Coordinates of C-alpha atoms and ligand atoms in Angstrom, one line a residue:
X262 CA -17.0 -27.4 -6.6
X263 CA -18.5 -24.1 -6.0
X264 CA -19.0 -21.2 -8.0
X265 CA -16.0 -19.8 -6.5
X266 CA -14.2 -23.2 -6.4
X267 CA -12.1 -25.0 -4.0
X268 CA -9.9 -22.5 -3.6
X269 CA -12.2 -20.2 -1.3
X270 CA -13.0 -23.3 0.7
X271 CA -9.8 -23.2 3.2
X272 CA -8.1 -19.8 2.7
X273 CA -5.3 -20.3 5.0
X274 CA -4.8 -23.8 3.6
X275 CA -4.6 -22.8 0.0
X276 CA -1.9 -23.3 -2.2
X277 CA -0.6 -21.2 -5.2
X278 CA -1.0 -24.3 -7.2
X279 CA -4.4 -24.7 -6.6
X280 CA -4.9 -20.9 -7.2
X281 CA -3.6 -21.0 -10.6
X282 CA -5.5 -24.5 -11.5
X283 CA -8.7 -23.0 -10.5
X284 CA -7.9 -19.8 -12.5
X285 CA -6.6 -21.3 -15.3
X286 CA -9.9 -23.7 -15.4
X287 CA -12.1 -20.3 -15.4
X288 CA -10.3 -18.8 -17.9
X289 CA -10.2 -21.6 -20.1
X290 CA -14.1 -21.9 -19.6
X291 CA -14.9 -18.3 -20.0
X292 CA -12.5 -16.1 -22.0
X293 CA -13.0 -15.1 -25.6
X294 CA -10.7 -12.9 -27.1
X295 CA -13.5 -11.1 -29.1
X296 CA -15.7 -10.8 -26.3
X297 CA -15.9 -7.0 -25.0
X298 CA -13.3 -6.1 -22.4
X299 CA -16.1 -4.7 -19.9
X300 CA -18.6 -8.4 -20.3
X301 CA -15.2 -10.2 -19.3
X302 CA -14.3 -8.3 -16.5
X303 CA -17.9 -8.4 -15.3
X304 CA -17.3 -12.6 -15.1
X305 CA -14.1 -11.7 -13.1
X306 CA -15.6 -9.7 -10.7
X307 CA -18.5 -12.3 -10.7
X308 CA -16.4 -15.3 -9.7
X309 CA -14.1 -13.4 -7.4
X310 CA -11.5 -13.1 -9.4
X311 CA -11.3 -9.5 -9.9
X312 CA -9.4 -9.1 -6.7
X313 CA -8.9 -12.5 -5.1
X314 CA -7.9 -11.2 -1.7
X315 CA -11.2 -9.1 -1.5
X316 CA -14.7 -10.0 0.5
X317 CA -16.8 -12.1 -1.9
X318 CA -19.3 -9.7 -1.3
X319 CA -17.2 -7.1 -3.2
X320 CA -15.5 -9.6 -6.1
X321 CA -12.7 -11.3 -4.2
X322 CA -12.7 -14.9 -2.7
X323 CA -11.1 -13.9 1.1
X324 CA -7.8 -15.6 -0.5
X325 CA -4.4 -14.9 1.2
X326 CA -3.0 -11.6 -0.3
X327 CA -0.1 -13.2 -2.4
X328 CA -3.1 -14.1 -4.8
X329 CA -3.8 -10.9 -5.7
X330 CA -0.7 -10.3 -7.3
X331 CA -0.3 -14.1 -8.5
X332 CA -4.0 -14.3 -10.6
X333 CA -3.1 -10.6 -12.0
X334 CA 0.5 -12.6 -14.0
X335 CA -1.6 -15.7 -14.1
X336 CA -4.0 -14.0 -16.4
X337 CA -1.8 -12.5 -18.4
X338 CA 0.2 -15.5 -19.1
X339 CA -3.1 -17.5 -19.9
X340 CA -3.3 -14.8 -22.8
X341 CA -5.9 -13.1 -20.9
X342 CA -6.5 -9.7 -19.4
X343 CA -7.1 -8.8 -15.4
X344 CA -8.8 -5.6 -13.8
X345 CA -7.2 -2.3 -15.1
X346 CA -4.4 -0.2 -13.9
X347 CA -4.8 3.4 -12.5
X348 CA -5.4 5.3 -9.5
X349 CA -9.0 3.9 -9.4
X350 CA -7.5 0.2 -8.7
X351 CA -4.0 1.7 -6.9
X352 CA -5.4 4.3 -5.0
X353 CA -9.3 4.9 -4.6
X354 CA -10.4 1.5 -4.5
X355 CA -8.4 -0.1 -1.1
X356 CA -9.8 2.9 -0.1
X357 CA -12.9 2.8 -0.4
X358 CA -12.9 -1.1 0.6
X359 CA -11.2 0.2 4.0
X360 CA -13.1 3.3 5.1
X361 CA -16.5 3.4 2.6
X362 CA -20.2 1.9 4.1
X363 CA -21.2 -0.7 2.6
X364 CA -23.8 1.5 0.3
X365 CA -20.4 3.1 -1.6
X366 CA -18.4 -0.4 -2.2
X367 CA -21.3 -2.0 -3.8
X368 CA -21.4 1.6 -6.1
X369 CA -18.4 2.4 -6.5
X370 CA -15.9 -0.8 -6.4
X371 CA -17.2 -2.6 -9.4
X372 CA -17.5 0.5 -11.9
X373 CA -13.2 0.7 -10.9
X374 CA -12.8 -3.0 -11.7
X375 CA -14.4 -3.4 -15.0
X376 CA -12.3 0.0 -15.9
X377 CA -15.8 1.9 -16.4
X378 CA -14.9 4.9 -13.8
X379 CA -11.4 6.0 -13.4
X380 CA -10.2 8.1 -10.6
X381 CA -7.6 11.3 -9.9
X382 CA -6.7 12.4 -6.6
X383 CA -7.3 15.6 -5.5
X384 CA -5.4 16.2 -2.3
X385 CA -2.8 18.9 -2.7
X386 CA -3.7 22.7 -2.9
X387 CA -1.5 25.8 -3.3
X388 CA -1.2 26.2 0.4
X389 CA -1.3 22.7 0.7
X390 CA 1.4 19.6 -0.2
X391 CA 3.7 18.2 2.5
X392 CA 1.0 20.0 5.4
X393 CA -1.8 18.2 3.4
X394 CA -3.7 18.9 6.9
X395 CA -3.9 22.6 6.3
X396 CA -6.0 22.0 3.2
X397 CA -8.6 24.8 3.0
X398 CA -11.0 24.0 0.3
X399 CA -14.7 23.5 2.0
X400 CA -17.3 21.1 1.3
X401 CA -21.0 22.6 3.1
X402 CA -23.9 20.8 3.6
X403 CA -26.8 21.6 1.6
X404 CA -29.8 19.1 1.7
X405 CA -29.0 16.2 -0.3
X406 CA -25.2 17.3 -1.4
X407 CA -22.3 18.9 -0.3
X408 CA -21.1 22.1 -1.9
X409 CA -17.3 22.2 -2.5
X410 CA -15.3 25.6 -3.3
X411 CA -11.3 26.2 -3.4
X412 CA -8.4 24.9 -5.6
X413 CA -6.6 22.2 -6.0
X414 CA -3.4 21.6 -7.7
X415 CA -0.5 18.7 -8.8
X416 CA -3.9 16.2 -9.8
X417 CA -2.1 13.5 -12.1
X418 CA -4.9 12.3 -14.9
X419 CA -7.5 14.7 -13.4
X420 CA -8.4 16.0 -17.3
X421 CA -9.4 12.4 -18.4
X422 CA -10.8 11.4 -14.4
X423 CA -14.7 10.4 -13.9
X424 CA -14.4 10.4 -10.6
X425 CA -12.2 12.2 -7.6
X426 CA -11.3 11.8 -4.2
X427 CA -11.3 14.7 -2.5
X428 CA -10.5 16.2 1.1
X429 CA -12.2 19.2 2.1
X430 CA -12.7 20.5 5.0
X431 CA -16.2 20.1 6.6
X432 CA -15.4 22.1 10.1
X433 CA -13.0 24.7 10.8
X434 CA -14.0 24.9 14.1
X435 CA -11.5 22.0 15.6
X436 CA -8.2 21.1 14.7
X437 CA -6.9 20.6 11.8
X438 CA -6.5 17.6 11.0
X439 CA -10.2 16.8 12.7
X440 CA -12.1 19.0 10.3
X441 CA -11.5 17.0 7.1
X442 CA -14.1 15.1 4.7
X443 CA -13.0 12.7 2.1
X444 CA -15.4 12.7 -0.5
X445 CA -16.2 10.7 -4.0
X446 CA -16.5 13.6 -6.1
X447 CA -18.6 13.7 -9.5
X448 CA -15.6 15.3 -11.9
X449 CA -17.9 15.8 -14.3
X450 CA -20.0 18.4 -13.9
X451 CA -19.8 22.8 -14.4
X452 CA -18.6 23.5 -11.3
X453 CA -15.3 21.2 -11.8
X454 CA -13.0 23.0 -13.9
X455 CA -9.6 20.9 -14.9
X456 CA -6.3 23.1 -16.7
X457 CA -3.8 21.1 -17.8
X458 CA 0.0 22.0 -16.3
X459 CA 2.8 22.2 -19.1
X460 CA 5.6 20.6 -16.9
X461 CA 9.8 21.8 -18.0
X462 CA 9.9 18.2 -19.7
X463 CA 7.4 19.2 -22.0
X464 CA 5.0 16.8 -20.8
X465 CA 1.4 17.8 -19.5
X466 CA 0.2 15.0 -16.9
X467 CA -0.7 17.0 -13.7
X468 CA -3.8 19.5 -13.4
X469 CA -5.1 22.2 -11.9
X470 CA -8.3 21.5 -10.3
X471 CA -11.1 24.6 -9.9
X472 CA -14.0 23.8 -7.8
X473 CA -16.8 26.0 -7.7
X474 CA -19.8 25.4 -6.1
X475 CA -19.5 21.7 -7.2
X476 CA -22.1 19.1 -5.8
X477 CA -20.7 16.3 -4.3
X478 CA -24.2 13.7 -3.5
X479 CA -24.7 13.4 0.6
X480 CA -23.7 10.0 1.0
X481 CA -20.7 10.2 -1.2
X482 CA -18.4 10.3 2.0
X483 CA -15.2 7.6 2.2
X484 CA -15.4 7.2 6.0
X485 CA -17.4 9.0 8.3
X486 CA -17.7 13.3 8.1
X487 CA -14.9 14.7 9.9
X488 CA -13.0 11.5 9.8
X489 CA -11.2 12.2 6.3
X490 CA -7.7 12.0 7.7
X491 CA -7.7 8.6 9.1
X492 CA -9.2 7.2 5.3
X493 CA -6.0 9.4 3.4
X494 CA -3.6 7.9 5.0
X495 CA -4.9 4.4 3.5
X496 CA -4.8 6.4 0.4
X497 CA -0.8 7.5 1.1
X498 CA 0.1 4.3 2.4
X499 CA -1.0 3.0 -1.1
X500 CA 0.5 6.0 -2.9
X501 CA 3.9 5.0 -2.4
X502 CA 3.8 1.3 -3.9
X503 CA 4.3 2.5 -7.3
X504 CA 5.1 -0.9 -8.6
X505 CA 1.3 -0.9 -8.8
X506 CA 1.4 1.2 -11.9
X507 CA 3.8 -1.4 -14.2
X508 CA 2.3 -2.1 -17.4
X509 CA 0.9 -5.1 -18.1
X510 CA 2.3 -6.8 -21.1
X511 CA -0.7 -8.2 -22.9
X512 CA -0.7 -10.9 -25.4
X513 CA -0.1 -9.0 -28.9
X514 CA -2.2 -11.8 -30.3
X515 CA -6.1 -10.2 -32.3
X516 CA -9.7 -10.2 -30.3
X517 CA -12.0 -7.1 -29.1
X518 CA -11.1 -7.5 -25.3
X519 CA -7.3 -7.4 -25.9
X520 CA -7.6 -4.8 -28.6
X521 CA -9.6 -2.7 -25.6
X522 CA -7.2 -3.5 -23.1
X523 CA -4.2 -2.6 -25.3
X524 CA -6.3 0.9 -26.1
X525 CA -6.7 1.7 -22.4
X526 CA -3.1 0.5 -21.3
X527 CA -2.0 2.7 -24.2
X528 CA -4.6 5.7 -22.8
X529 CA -3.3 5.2 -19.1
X530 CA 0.4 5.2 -19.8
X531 CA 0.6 8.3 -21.9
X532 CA 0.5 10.1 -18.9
X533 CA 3.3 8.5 -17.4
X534 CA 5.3 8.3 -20.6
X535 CA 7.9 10.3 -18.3
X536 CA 8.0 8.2 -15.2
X537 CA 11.2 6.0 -16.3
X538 CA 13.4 9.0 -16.8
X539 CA 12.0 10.6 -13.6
X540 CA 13.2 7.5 -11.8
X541 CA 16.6 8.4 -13.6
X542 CA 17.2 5.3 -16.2
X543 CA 20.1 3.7 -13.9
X544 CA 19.2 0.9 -16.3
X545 CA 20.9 2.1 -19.1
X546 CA 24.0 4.0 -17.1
X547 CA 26.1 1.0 -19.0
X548 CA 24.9 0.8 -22.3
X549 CA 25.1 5.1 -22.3
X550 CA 28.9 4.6 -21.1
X551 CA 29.5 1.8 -23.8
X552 CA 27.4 4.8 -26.5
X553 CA 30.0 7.5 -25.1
X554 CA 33.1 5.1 -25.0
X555 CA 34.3 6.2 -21.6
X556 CA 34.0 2.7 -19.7
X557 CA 37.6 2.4 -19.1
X558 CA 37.7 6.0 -17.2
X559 CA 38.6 4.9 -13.5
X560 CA 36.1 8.0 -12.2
X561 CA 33.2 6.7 -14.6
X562 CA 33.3 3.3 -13.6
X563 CA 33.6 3.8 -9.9
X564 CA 29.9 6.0 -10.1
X565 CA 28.3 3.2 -12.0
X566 CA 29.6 0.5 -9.6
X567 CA 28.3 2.8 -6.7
X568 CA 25.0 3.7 -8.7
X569 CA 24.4 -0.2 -9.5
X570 CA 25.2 -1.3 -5.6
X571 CA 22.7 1.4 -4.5
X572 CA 20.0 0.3 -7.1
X573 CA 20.4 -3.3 -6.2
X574 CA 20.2 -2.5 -2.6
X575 CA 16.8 -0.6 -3.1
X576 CA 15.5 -3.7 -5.3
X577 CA 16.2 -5.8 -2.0
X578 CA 14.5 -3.9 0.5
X579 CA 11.4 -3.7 -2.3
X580 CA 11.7 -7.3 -2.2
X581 CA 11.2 -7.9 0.9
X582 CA 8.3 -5.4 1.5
X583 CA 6.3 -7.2 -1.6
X584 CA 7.0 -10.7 0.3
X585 CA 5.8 -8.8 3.5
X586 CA 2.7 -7.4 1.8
X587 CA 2.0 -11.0 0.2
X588 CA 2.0 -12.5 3.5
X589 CA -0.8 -10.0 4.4
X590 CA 0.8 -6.9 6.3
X591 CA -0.5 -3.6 5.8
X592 CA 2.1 -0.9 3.7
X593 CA 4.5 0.4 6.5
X594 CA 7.5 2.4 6.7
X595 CA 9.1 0.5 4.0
X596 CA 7.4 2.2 1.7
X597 CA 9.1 5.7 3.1
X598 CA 12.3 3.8 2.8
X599 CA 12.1 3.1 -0.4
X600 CA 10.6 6.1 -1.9
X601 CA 13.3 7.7 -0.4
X602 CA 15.9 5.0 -1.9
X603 CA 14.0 5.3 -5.3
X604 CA 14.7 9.7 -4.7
X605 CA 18.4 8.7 -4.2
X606 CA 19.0 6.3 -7.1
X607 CA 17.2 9.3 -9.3
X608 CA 19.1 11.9 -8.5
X609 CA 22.8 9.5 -8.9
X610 CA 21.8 8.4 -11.6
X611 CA 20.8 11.5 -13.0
X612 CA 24.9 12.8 -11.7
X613 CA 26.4 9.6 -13.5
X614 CA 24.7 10.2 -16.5
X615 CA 25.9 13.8 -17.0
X616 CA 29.2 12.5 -16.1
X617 CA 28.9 10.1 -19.3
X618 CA 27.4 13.2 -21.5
X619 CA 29.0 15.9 -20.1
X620 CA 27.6 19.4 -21.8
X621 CA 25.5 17.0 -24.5
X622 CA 23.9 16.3 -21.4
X623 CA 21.5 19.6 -21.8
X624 CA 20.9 18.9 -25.7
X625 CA 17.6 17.5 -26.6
X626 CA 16.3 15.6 -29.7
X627 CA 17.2 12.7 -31.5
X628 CA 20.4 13.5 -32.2
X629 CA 21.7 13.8 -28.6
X630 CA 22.6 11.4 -25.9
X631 CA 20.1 8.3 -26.6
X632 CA 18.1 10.5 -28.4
X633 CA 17.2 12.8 -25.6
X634 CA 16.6 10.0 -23.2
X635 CA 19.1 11.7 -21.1
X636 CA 18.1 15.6 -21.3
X637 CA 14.4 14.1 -20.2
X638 CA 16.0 12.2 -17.2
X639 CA 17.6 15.4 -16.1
X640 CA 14.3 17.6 -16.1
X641 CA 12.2 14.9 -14.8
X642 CA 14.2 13.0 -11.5
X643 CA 13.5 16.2 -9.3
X644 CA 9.4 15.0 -9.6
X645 CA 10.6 11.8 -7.7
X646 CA 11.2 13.7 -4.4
X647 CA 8.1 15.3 -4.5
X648 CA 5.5 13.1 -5.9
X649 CA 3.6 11.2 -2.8
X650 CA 5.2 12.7 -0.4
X651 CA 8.7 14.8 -0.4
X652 CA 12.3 13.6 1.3
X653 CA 12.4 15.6 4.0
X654 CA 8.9 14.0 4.8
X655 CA 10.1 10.9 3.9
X656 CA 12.7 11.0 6.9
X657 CA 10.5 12.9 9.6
X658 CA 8.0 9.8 9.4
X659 CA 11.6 7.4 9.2
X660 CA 12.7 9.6 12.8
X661 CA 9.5 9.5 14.3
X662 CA 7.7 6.3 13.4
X663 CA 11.0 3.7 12.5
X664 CA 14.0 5.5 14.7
X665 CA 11.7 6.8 17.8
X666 CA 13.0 10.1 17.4
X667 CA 10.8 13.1 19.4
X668 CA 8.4 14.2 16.8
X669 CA 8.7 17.1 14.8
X670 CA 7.5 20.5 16.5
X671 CA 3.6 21.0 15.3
X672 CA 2.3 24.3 16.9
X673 CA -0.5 24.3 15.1
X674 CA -1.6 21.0 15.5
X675 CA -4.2 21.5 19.1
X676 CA -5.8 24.8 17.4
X677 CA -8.8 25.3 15.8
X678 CA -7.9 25.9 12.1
X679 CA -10.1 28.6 12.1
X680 CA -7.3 30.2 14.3
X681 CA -4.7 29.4 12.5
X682 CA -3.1 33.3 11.2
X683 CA -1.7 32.2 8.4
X684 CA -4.8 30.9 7.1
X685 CA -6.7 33.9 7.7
Ligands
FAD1100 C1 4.9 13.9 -10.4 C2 3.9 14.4 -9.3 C3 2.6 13.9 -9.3 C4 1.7 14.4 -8.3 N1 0.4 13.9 -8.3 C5 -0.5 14.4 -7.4 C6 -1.9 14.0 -7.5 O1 -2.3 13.2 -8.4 N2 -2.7 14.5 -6.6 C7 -2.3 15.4 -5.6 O2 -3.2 15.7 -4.8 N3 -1.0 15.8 -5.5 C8 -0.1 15.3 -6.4 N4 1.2 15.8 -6.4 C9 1.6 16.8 -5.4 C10 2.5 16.3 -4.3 O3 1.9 15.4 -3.4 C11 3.1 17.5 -3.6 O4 3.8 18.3 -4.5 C12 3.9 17.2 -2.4 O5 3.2 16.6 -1.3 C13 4.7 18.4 -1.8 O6 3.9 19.4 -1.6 P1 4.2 20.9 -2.2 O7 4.5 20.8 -3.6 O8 3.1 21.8 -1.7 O9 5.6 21.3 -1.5 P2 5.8 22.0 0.0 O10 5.0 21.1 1.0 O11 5.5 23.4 -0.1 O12 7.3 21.7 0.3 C14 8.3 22.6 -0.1 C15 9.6 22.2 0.5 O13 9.6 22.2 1.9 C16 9.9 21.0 2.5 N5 9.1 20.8 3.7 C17 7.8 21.0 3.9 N6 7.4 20.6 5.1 C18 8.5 20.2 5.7 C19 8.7 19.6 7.1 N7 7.7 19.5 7.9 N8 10.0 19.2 7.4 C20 11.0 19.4 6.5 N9 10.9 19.9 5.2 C21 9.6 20.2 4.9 C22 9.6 20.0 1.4 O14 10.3 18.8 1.6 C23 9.9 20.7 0.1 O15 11.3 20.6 -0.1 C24 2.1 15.3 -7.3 C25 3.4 15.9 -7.4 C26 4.3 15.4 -8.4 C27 5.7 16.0 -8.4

C-alpha cells in the first residue's frame, strides 16, 4: 500500500468501508493525544487526509466528495480531531482551491488546514450589501503591492482574523461587475483598522473594517485582476451551507491536541454563541409550551404543528442537497431555497414562541422565559434574512435562475461604474 493507501488507488471504485479502514489504520498509527494540535494536522494534510476530496498536491487523495464529510465524523469518533472550523476552511479555502494559481494554494491552503491562519470576509460596504457589485473600495497598483482604501462593514470574526478576502475594485473604467479584484489581504498590519459592532442582542461578532492605505503583496490575487466576481460567487455559493459551521463534538477525554482543539472550538464559537436563537430555537417550541403550560390551547398547538411541518420540510430538502453535494455537484439553488426556508422557520418560530410567552416574551435574564433564551431569539432571527444574502435576494435568484422568470431590471449593469451618479 502506498503512502496514501488503497483508497486513492480507484477513486470511483472506492467504498466508504475502505475509507474508514484506511483512516482508522492512520489514526491508530499516528495519533497521540499529547502530541501538539498543529504536528498532527501537519500528518493529515501530509497523507491527504486533511481534505480527502482535494488534489494530492494540496492534502486530499482525489476521493469522491462524500469522504470529505465521512473522514471529518470518522475522526472524531476515532477520538481524534480533523482540520478546523471557520471561514478559513468554509469559505476562503474552496476558494482559493477554485480560482487561486497554483503559487497561492501551496501558501495559503495549508496554513488554513493546520488552523495556523484564520480568515474574515470582507465583502460588504456601507453602499454595498445585496448590490455587492457596486463595492467602491479601491485596490491600486504600486510596484510590488496593491494599495487598498475604503470601508467595509458586517465582517464576522474580522477582530481575531489573520487574513481577509477582500473585493476591491481595481478599474472603474468598465462595468461594474468587471472592475473587481479579490484579494488575500494581510489583516494585520496599520493601515487595517477593525471596530467591533455592539449588535441589539448584546453580542459583538461583526466588524467594521477601515482600510487605509493597506498593502495587499502583488501576487496575493484569488483569480485573475478584474476577474473578482466570478471567484465571489464560489465564495457565496459556500456562504450559504451553514451546516459547515456545526461544532465538532470532541472527545472530552485529556491530551495537548484535544485540549488545543477544545480551546479553539471554544475561541471560534464564541462568536456565534447567538446563531441558535437567530435560527429561532423551533427545537424547544415544545419543551417552552410544556414550561408555560399552555399545550392543550387549540391556537398553540396548531402553530407548533405548523412550525414543526415547516421545519421538517426544510430538514428534507437540506437532506437531499447534502446527498447531492456528496455525490459531487457544485452548491446550487438549493442553497437559496433553504436559506430562505431556514429565514421562514426563524421568523415562525420566533411568532410561536411569543405566543407561548406572551409580554414575558420581552423580559430578559434568568428569570424569564428559559432564562432569556427567548428574549435573545426575538432580537437575533431578523440577522437570518440578512446574513449571506437577504430574502428578497433569495427569491430574485429562485425567479431568475430556478423559475426562468425575466431577470430583474439592472440599469446600471452595461455602464462604466465610473458613470454611475449615484456613486459619484
Ligand atoms: C449576521 C450577519 C453576518 C454577516 N457577516 C458578514 C461578513 O462576514 N462579511 C461581509 O462582508 N458581510 C457580512 N454580512 C453582511 C450581509 O452580507 C449584508 O448585510 C447583506 O448582503 C445585505 O446587505 P445590506 O445590509 O447592505 O442591505 P441592503 O442591500 O441595503 O438591503 C436593504 C433591503 O433592501 C432589499 N433589497 C436590496 N436589493 C434588492 C433587490 N434587488 N430586490 C429586492 N429587494 C432588495 C433587501 O432585501 C433588504 O431588505 C453579515 C450580515 C449579518 C446580518
Amino acid at each position: 500500500m502506498t503512502e496514501q493507501g488503497q483508497a486513492s488507488a480507484d477513486p470511483e471504485q472506492i467504498k466508504p468501508e475502505q475509507v474508514s479502514a484506511e483512516l482508522t489504520a492512520f489514526v491508530q498509527q499516528h495519533w497521540d493525544a499529547d502530541m501538539a494540535l498543529r504536528d498532527w494536522r501537519e500528518l493529515l494534510l501530509q497523507a491527504g487526509w486533511a481534505v480527502p476530496s482535494w488534489p494530492r498536491r494540496w492534502h486530499g487523495r482525489e476521493l469522491p466528495s462524500w469522504a470529505d464529510e465521512l473522514v471529518a465524523g470518522e475522526l472524531i469518533r476515532l477520538g481524534a480531531v480533523g482540520i478546523p472550523v471557520g471561514s478559513g476552511t468554509w469559505l476562503a479555502a474552496p476558494t482559493i482551491l477554485a480560482h487561486g494559481t497554483d503559487e497561492l494554494r501551496d501558501r495559503l491552503l495549508a496554513p488554513i488546514l493546520t488552523g495556523e491562519q484564520t480568515w474574515c470576509q470582507l465583502f460588504s460596504e456601507p453602499g454595498a450589501g445585496s448590490d455587492l457589485a457596486g463595492l467602491s473600495t479601491s485596490a491600486v497598483l504600486d510596484g510590488d503591492s496593491w494599495v487598498i482604501n475604503g470601508q467595509k462593514v458586517w465582517n464576522t470574526s474580522a477582530h481575531h482574523a489573520d487574513m481577509g478576502m477582500l473585493l476591491a475594485r481595481t478599474d472603474a473604467s468598465v462595468p461594474k461587475h468587471q472592475g473587481i479584484t479579490y484579494f488575500a489581504l494581510p489583516m494585520h498590519q496599520p493601515g487595517v483598522e477593525v471596530r467591533q459592532l455592539r449588535q441589539m442582542n448584546f453580542h459583538a461578532s461583526f466588524n467594521e473594517v477601515f482600510l487605509t492605505d493597506a498593502r495587499v503583496p502583488r501576487d496575493n490575487v484569488i483569480g485573475a485582476v478584474g476577474a473578482g466576481w466570478a471567484a465571489a460567487l464560489t465564495t457565496l455559493a459556500y456562504e450559504r451551507r451553514f451546516s459547515a459551521l456545526r461544532r465538532p463534538d470532541y472527545s472530552p477525554a485529556p491530551g495537548r491536541a484535544l485540549d488545543e482543539a477544545r480551546a479553539e472550538a471554544e475561541d471560534h464559537f464564541a462568536t456565534y454563541s447567538w446563531y441558535p436563537q437567530r435560527a429561532g430555537r423551533p427545537d424547544l417550541v415544545v419543551e417552552h409550551a410544556k414550561a408555560a403550560g399552555v399545550t392543550g390551547d387549540p391556537v398553540v398547538r396548531q402553530a407548533i404543528a405548523r412550525l414543526i411541518t415547516m421545519h421538517r420540510a426544510s430538514t428534507w430538502t437540506a437532506e437531499r442537497a447534502r446527498v447531492a453535494r456528496a455525490a459531487g455537484a457544485r452548491p446550487g439553488a438549493e442553497g437559496s431555497i433553504g436559506k430562505l426556508a431556514a429565514s421562514n422557520i426563524a421568523r415562525e418560530s420566533a411568532k410561536v414562541h411569543s405566543m407561548i410567552a406572551a409580554a414575558g416574551a420581552l423580559l430578559t435574564g434568568p428569570e424569564s422565559p428559559l432564562h432569556g433564551v427567548i428574549a435573545e431569539v426575538l432580537m437575533s432571527v431578523p440577522g437570518q434574512s440578512i446574513a449571506g444574502g437577504t430574502d428578497e435576494i433569495q427569491k430574485n435568484i429562485l425567479a431568475e435562475k430556478v423559475l426562468g422568470l425575466p431577470a430583474e431590471i439592472r440599469v446600471d449593469r452595461d455602464v462604466p461604474f465610473s458613470q454611475l451618479k449615484h456613486r459619484g
